[in-house]
Every structure is written in C-alpha cells, then in structure tokens.
Amino acid sequence: MIRYDLSCDNGHPFEGWFGSADDFDRQQKMALVSCPVCNSTHVAKRLMAPSVSTARKKERRQEMVMQAGQKEMIAKLREIVSTIRANSEDVGERFPEEARKIHYGEAEQRGLIGQATLDEVRDLLEEGVEIAPLPVLPDDTN
C-alpha cells in the first residue's frame, strides 16, 4: 500500500491509500479519486516528506530489541538458577570436598551448590570433576 498526500483544485488537503503508484494513476484518470470535502475529482499529489530511516533510528530499534532479548534471557537464567538451587544441596565451603566424594564414588550422586576458591576450582577441573559456576544476575531494579 502507498499513502499519498493529496489536494483538490479547491485546496482541500486529504490523504489516499492505493495499492500501487499505477493504481493511483489509473483511478485518477477514471475520475474515481475525489475530495472528501467537496467531491471535486480534480485531485493532485502534494509534496510529501519521505520517511527516512536514519542510523540513529536503526540503533534505537536495535537497542530496544537487544534490551527485550536481554531481559528475556535474564528471566530464563533466573528460572534456571532457581531450579538448580531448589534441587541442590548447599554445602557451603565444603563444596570442593563433597564434589570430590561424589566424583570418586565415595558419596551418593546429588546436586551440590557451594563456594570454592579459584585454586580449588582449578584443582577440581584438573581432576575431571564436572562443575560449573552459577551466574550472578543483575537486580531487577536496575
């Protein structure tokens, strides 16, 4: 669809919507386009400001999409972290010790959460203990 700003020979401005530029021309030749105020069929296109998509507009649209996508992703991450916490035992600073016991079959397989230093994490990974950090997510108030 194409929107044209139009005016009649009496100076009445109005707009018209057409399927194509050719559609407007065809209807005008057949006197089918008329002024809604005075019914004059002597109608002409008026100058129109083009709708220009600037780089700033594109950036703003991308930012809005990114922000919406980020909010959705953070909400999903919150849900995942909440599920992990609800289904895991918090062993606090005993995490490295308990993770090793499970890895070596000395304790029952179960989900664990807790704290570990960077050196303890490196040691666990070198031993082949499968661990992963839980993400720290931003507050909803930001």
PDB file of C-alpha atoms in Angstrom:
ATOM      1  CA  MET A   1       0.000   0.000   0.000  1.00  0.00           C
ATOM      2  CA  ILE A   2       1.102   3.533  -0.778  1.00  0.00           C
ATOM      3  CA  ARG A   3      -0.162   6.594   1.065  1.00  0.00           C
ATOM      4  CA  TYR A   4      -0.306   9.870  -0.820  1.00  0.00           C
ATOM      5  CA  ASP A   5      -0.956  13.364   0.497  1.00  0.00           C
ATOM      6  CA  LEU A   6      -3.495  14.785  -1.943  1.00  0.00           C
ATOM      7  CA  SER A   7      -5.385  18.032  -2.519  1.00  0.00           C
ATOM      8  CA  CYS A   8      -8.228  19.081  -4.761  1.00  0.00           C
ATOM      9  CA  ASP A   9      -8.411  22.144  -7.007  1.00  0.00           C
ATOM     10  CA  ASN A  10     -10.263  23.914  -4.154  1.00  0.00           C
ATOM     11  CA  GLY A  11      -7.233  23.488  -1.877  1.00  0.00           C
ATOM     12  CA  HIS A  12      -8.678  20.833   0.467  1.00  0.00           C
ATOM     13  CA  PRO A  13      -5.881  18.549   1.760  1.00  0.00           C
ATOM     14  CA  PHE A  14      -6.534  14.832   2.338  1.00  0.00           C
ATOM     15  CA  GLU A  15      -4.745  11.526   2.059  1.00  0.00           C
ATOM     16  CA  GLY A  16      -5.404   8.491  -0.051  1.00  0.00           C
ATOM     17  CA  TRP A  17      -4.214   4.898   0.126  1.00  0.00           C
ATOM     18  CA  PHE A  18      -3.543   2.964  -3.056  1.00  0.00           C
ATOM     19  CA  GLY A  19      -2.298  -0.487  -3.965  1.00  0.00           C
ATOM     20  CA  SER A  20       0.484   0.993  -6.116  1.00  0.00           C
ATOM     21  CA  ALA A  21       1.524   4.167  -7.922  1.00  0.00           C
ATOM     22  CA  ASP A  22      -0.083   2.766 -11.074  1.00  0.00           C
ATOM     23  CA  ASP A  23      -3.296   2.174  -9.134  1.00  0.00           C
ATOM     24  CA  PHE A  24      -3.472   5.874  -8.195  1.00  0.00           C
ATOM     25  CA  ASP A  25      -2.813   6.961 -11.784  1.00  0.00           C
ATOM     26  CA  ARG A  26      -5.470   4.573 -13.148  1.00  0.00           C
ATOM     27  CA  GLN A  27      -8.109   5.694 -10.624  1.00  0.00           C
ATOM     28  CA  GLN A  28      -7.334   9.377 -11.200  1.00  0.00           C
ATOM     29  CA  LYS A  29      -7.712   9.021 -14.999  1.00  0.00           C
ATOM     30  CA  MET A  30     -11.102   7.361 -14.437  1.00  0.00           C
ATOM     31  CA  ALA A  31     -12.153  10.217 -12.080  1.00  0.00           C
ATOM     32  CA  LEU A  32     -12.517   7.752  -9.190  1.00  0.00           C
ATOM     33  CA  VAL A  33     -10.379   9.810  -6.787  1.00  0.00           C
ATOM     34  CA  SER A  34     -12.416  12.628  -5.271  1.00  0.00           C
ATOM     35  CA  CYS A  35     -12.099  15.159  -2.473  1.00  0.00           C
ATOM     36  CA  PRO A  36     -13.967  14.055   0.664  1.00  0.00           C
ATOM     37  CA  VAL A  37     -14.918  17.693   1.384  1.00  0.00           C
ATOM     38  CA  CYS A  38     -16.233  18.990  -1.972  1.00  0.00           C
ATOM     39  CA  ASN A  39     -16.264  15.865  -4.186  1.00  0.00           C
ATOM     40  CA  SER A  40     -14.010  17.501  -6.766  1.00  0.00           C
ATOM     41  CA  THR A  41     -12.287  14.933  -8.990  1.00  0.00           C
ATOM     42  CA  HIS A  42      -9.503  17.381  -9.922  1.00  0.00           C
ATOM     43  CA  VAL A  43      -7.019  15.871  -7.466  1.00  0.00           C
ATOM     44  CA  ALA A  44      -3.238  16.116  -7.413  1.00  0.00           C
ATOM     45  CA  LYS A  45      -0.480  14.657  -5.271  1.00  0.00           C
ATOM     46  CA  ARG A  46       1.081  17.075  -2.790  1.00  0.00           C
ATOM     47  CA  LEU A  47       4.735  17.111  -1.825  1.00  0.00           C
ATOM     48  CA  MET A  48       5.419  14.628   0.939  1.00  0.00           C
ATOM     49  CA  ALA A  49       8.328  14.320   3.327  1.00  0.00           C
ATOM     50  CA  PRO A  50       9.816  10.870   2.825  1.00  0.00           C
ATOM     51  CA  SER A  51      10.020   8.514   5.769  1.00  0.00           C
ATOM     52  CA  VAL A  52      13.767   8.157   6.132  1.00  0.00           C
ATOM     53  CA  SER A  53      15.264   5.519   8.355  1.00  0.00           C
ATOM     54  CA  THR A  54      18.321   7.098   9.920  1.00  0.00           C
ATOM     55  CA  ALA A  55      21.225   5.310  11.566  1.00  0.00           C
ATOM     56  CA  ARG A  56      20.039   6.644  14.949  1.00  0.00           C
ATOM     57  CA  LYS A  57      16.556   5.198  14.436  1.00  0.00           C
ATOM     58  CA  LYS A  58      18.086   1.864  13.479  1.00  0.00           C
ATOM     59  CA  GLU A  59      20.348   1.960  16.558  1.00  0.00           C
ATOM     60  CA  ARG A  60      17.393   2.733  18.843  1.00  0.00           C
ATOM     61  CA  ARG A  61      15.368  -0.118  17.356  1.00  0.00           C
ATOM     62  CA  GLN A  62      18.311  -2.486  17.779  1.00  0.00           C
ATOM     63  CA  GLU A  63      18.803  -1.319  21.382  1.00  0.00           C
ATOM     64  CA  MET A  64      15.132  -1.918  22.143  1.00  0.00           C
ATOM     65  CA  VAL A  65      15.281  -5.396  20.628  1.00  0.00           C
ATOM     66  CA  MET A  66      18.533  -6.131  22.491  1.00  0.00           C
ATOM     67  CA  GLN A  67      17.095  -4.896  25.782  1.00  0.00           C
ATOM     68  CA  ALA A  68      13.979  -7.011  25.331  1.00  0.00           C
ATOM     69  CA  GLY A  69      16.128 -10.023  24.393  1.00  0.00           C
ATOM     70  CA  GLN A  70      18.443  -9.462  27.349  1.00  0.00           C
ATOM     71  CA  LYS A  71      15.512  -9.156  29.760  1.00  0.00           C
ATOM     72  CA  GLU A  72      14.037 -12.382  28.406  1.00  0.00           C
ATOM     73  CA  MET A  73      17.400 -14.155  28.668  1.00  0.00           C
ATOM     74  CA  ILE A  74      17.976 -12.937  32.242  1.00  0.00           C
ATOM     75  CA  ALA A  75      14.466 -14.064  33.223  1.00  0.00           C
ATOM     76  CA  LYS A  76      15.201 -17.537  31.809  1.00  0.00           C
ATOM     77  CA  LEU A  77      18.569 -17.640  33.594  1.00  0.00           C
ATOM     78  CA  ARG A  78      16.850 -16.686  36.873  1.00  0.00           C
ATOM     79  CA  GLU A  79      14.428 -19.550  36.368  1.00  0.00           C
ATOM     80  CA  ILE A  80      17.278 -21.998  35.690  1.00  0.00           C
ATOM     81  CA  VAL A  81      19.316 -20.828  38.693  1.00  0.00           C
ATOM     82  CA  SER A  82      16.218 -21.042  40.897  1.00  0.00           C
ATOM     83  CA  THR A  83      15.554 -24.616  39.733  1.00  0.00           C
ATOM     84  CA  ILE A  84      19.174 -25.609  40.354  1.00  0.00           C
ATOM     85  CA  ARG A  85      19.112 -24.097  43.858  1.00  0.00           C
ATOM     86  CA  ALA A  86      15.789 -25.780  44.673  1.00  0.00           C
ATOM     87  CA  ASN A  87      17.121 -29.188  43.584  1.00  0.00           C
ATOM     88  CA  SER A  88      20.622 -28.994  45.068  1.00  0.00           C
ATOM     89  CA  GLU A  89      22.178 -29.298  48.489  1.00  0.00           C
ATOM     90  CA  ASP A  90      24.034 -26.178  49.638  1.00  0.00           C
ATOM     91  CA  VAL A  91      27.234 -27.446  51.256  1.00  0.00           C
ATOM     92  CA  GLY A  92      28.854 -24.016  51.573  1.00  0.00           C
ATOM     93  CA  GLU A  93      32.652 -24.060  51.862  1.00  0.00           C
ATOM     94  CA  ARG A  94      32.685 -27.885  51.867  1.00  0.00           C
ATOM     95  CA  PHE A  95      31.877 -27.814  48.139  1.00  0.00           C
ATOM     96  CA  PRO A  96      35.293 -28.989  46.844  1.00  0.00           C
ATOM     97  CA  GLU A  97      35.403 -31.869  49.341  1.00  0.00           C
ATOM     98  CA  GLU A  98      31.820 -33.002  48.665  1.00  0.00           C
ATOM     99  CA  ALA A  99      32.244 -32.685  44.872  1.00  0.00           C
ATOM    100  CA  ARG A 100      35.330 -34.937  45.028  1.00  0.00           C
ATOM    101  CA  LYS A 101      33.487 -37.535  47.143  1.00  0.00           C
ATOM    102  CA  ILE A 102      30.721 -37.732  44.543  1.00  0.00           C
ATOM    103  CA  HIS A 103      33.214 -37.800  41.650  1.00  0.00           C
ATOM    104  CA  TYR A 104      35.199 -40.685  43.171  1.00  0.00           C
ATOM    105  CA  GLY A 105      32.062 -42.639  44.177  1.00  0.00           C
ATOM    106  CA  GLU A 106      32.564 -42.114  47.920  1.00  0.00           C
ATOM    107  CA  ALA A 107      29.216 -40.313  48.283  1.00  0.00           C
ATOM    108  CA  GLU A 108      25.773 -40.522  46.729  1.00  0.00           C
ATOM    109  CA  GLN A 109      25.275 -38.734  43.405  1.00  0.00           C
ATOM    110  CA  ARG A 110      23.345 -35.485  44.045  1.00  0.00           C
ATOM    111  CA  GLY A 111      23.270 -31.871  43.024  1.00  0.00           C
ATOM    112  CA  LEU A 112      25.553 -29.588  45.022  1.00  0.00           C
ATOM    113  CA  ILE A 113      25.983 -25.872  45.338  1.00  0.00           C
ATOM    114  CA  GLY A 114      28.511 -24.062  47.464  1.00  0.00           C
ATOM    115  CA  GLN A 115      31.639 -21.936  47.440  1.00  0.00           C
ATOM    116  CA  ALA A 116      35.142 -22.621  46.197  1.00  0.00           C
ATOM    117  CA  THR A 117      38.244 -20.523  45.703  1.00  0.00           C
ATOM    118  CA  LEU A 118      39.735 -20.093  42.250  1.00  0.00           C
ATOM    119  CA  ASP A 119      42.556 -22.518  43.138  1.00  0.00           C
ATOM    120  CA  GLU A 120      40.041 -25.107  44.387  1.00  0.00           C
ATOM    121  CA  VAL A 121      38.061 -24.746  41.137  1.00  0.00           C
ATOM    122  CA  ARG A 122      41.223 -25.260  39.051  1.00  0.00           C
ATOM    123  CA  ASP A 123      42.148 -28.369  41.054  1.00  0.00           C
ATOM    124  CA  LEU A 124      38.642 -29.840  40.691  1.00  0.00           C
ATOM    125  CA  LEU A 125      38.650 -29.252  36.923  1.00  0.00           C
ATOM    126  CA  GLU A 126      42.142 -30.771  36.563  1.00  0.00           C
ATOM    127  CA  GLU A 127      40.876 -33.879  38.397  1.00  0.00           C
ATOM    128  CA  GLY A 128      37.993 -34.141  35.924  1.00  0.00           C
ATOM    129  CA  VAL A 129      35.287 -33.164  38.412  1.00  0.00           C
ATOM    130  CA  GLU A 130      32.437 -31.645  36.408  1.00  0.00           C
ATOM    131  CA  ILE A 131      31.450 -28.317  37.939  1.00  0.00           C
ATOM    132  CA  ALA A 132      30.011 -25.058  36.662  1.00  0.00           C
ATOM    133  CA  PRO A 133      29.539 -21.665  38.294  1.00  0.00           C
ATOM    134  CA  LEU A 134      26.054 -20.261  38.783  1.00  0.00           C
ATOM    135  CA  PRO A 135      25.770 -16.823  37.176  1.00  0.00           C
ATOM    136  CA  VAL A 136      25.374 -13.717  39.286  1.00  0.00           C
ATOM    137  CA  LEU A 137      22.453 -11.865  37.694  1.00  0.00           C
ATOM    138  CA  PRO A 138      21.696  -8.138  37.841  1.00  0.00           C
ATOM    139  CA  ASP A 139      18.911  -6.870  40.069  1.00  0.00           C
ATOM    140  CA  ASP A 140      15.501  -6.250  38.537  1.00  0.00           C
ATOM    141  CA  THR A 141      15.646  -2.736  39.992  1.00  0.00           C
ATOM    142  CA  ASN A 142      18.423  -1.604  37.594  1.00  0.00           C
TER     143      ASN A 142
END
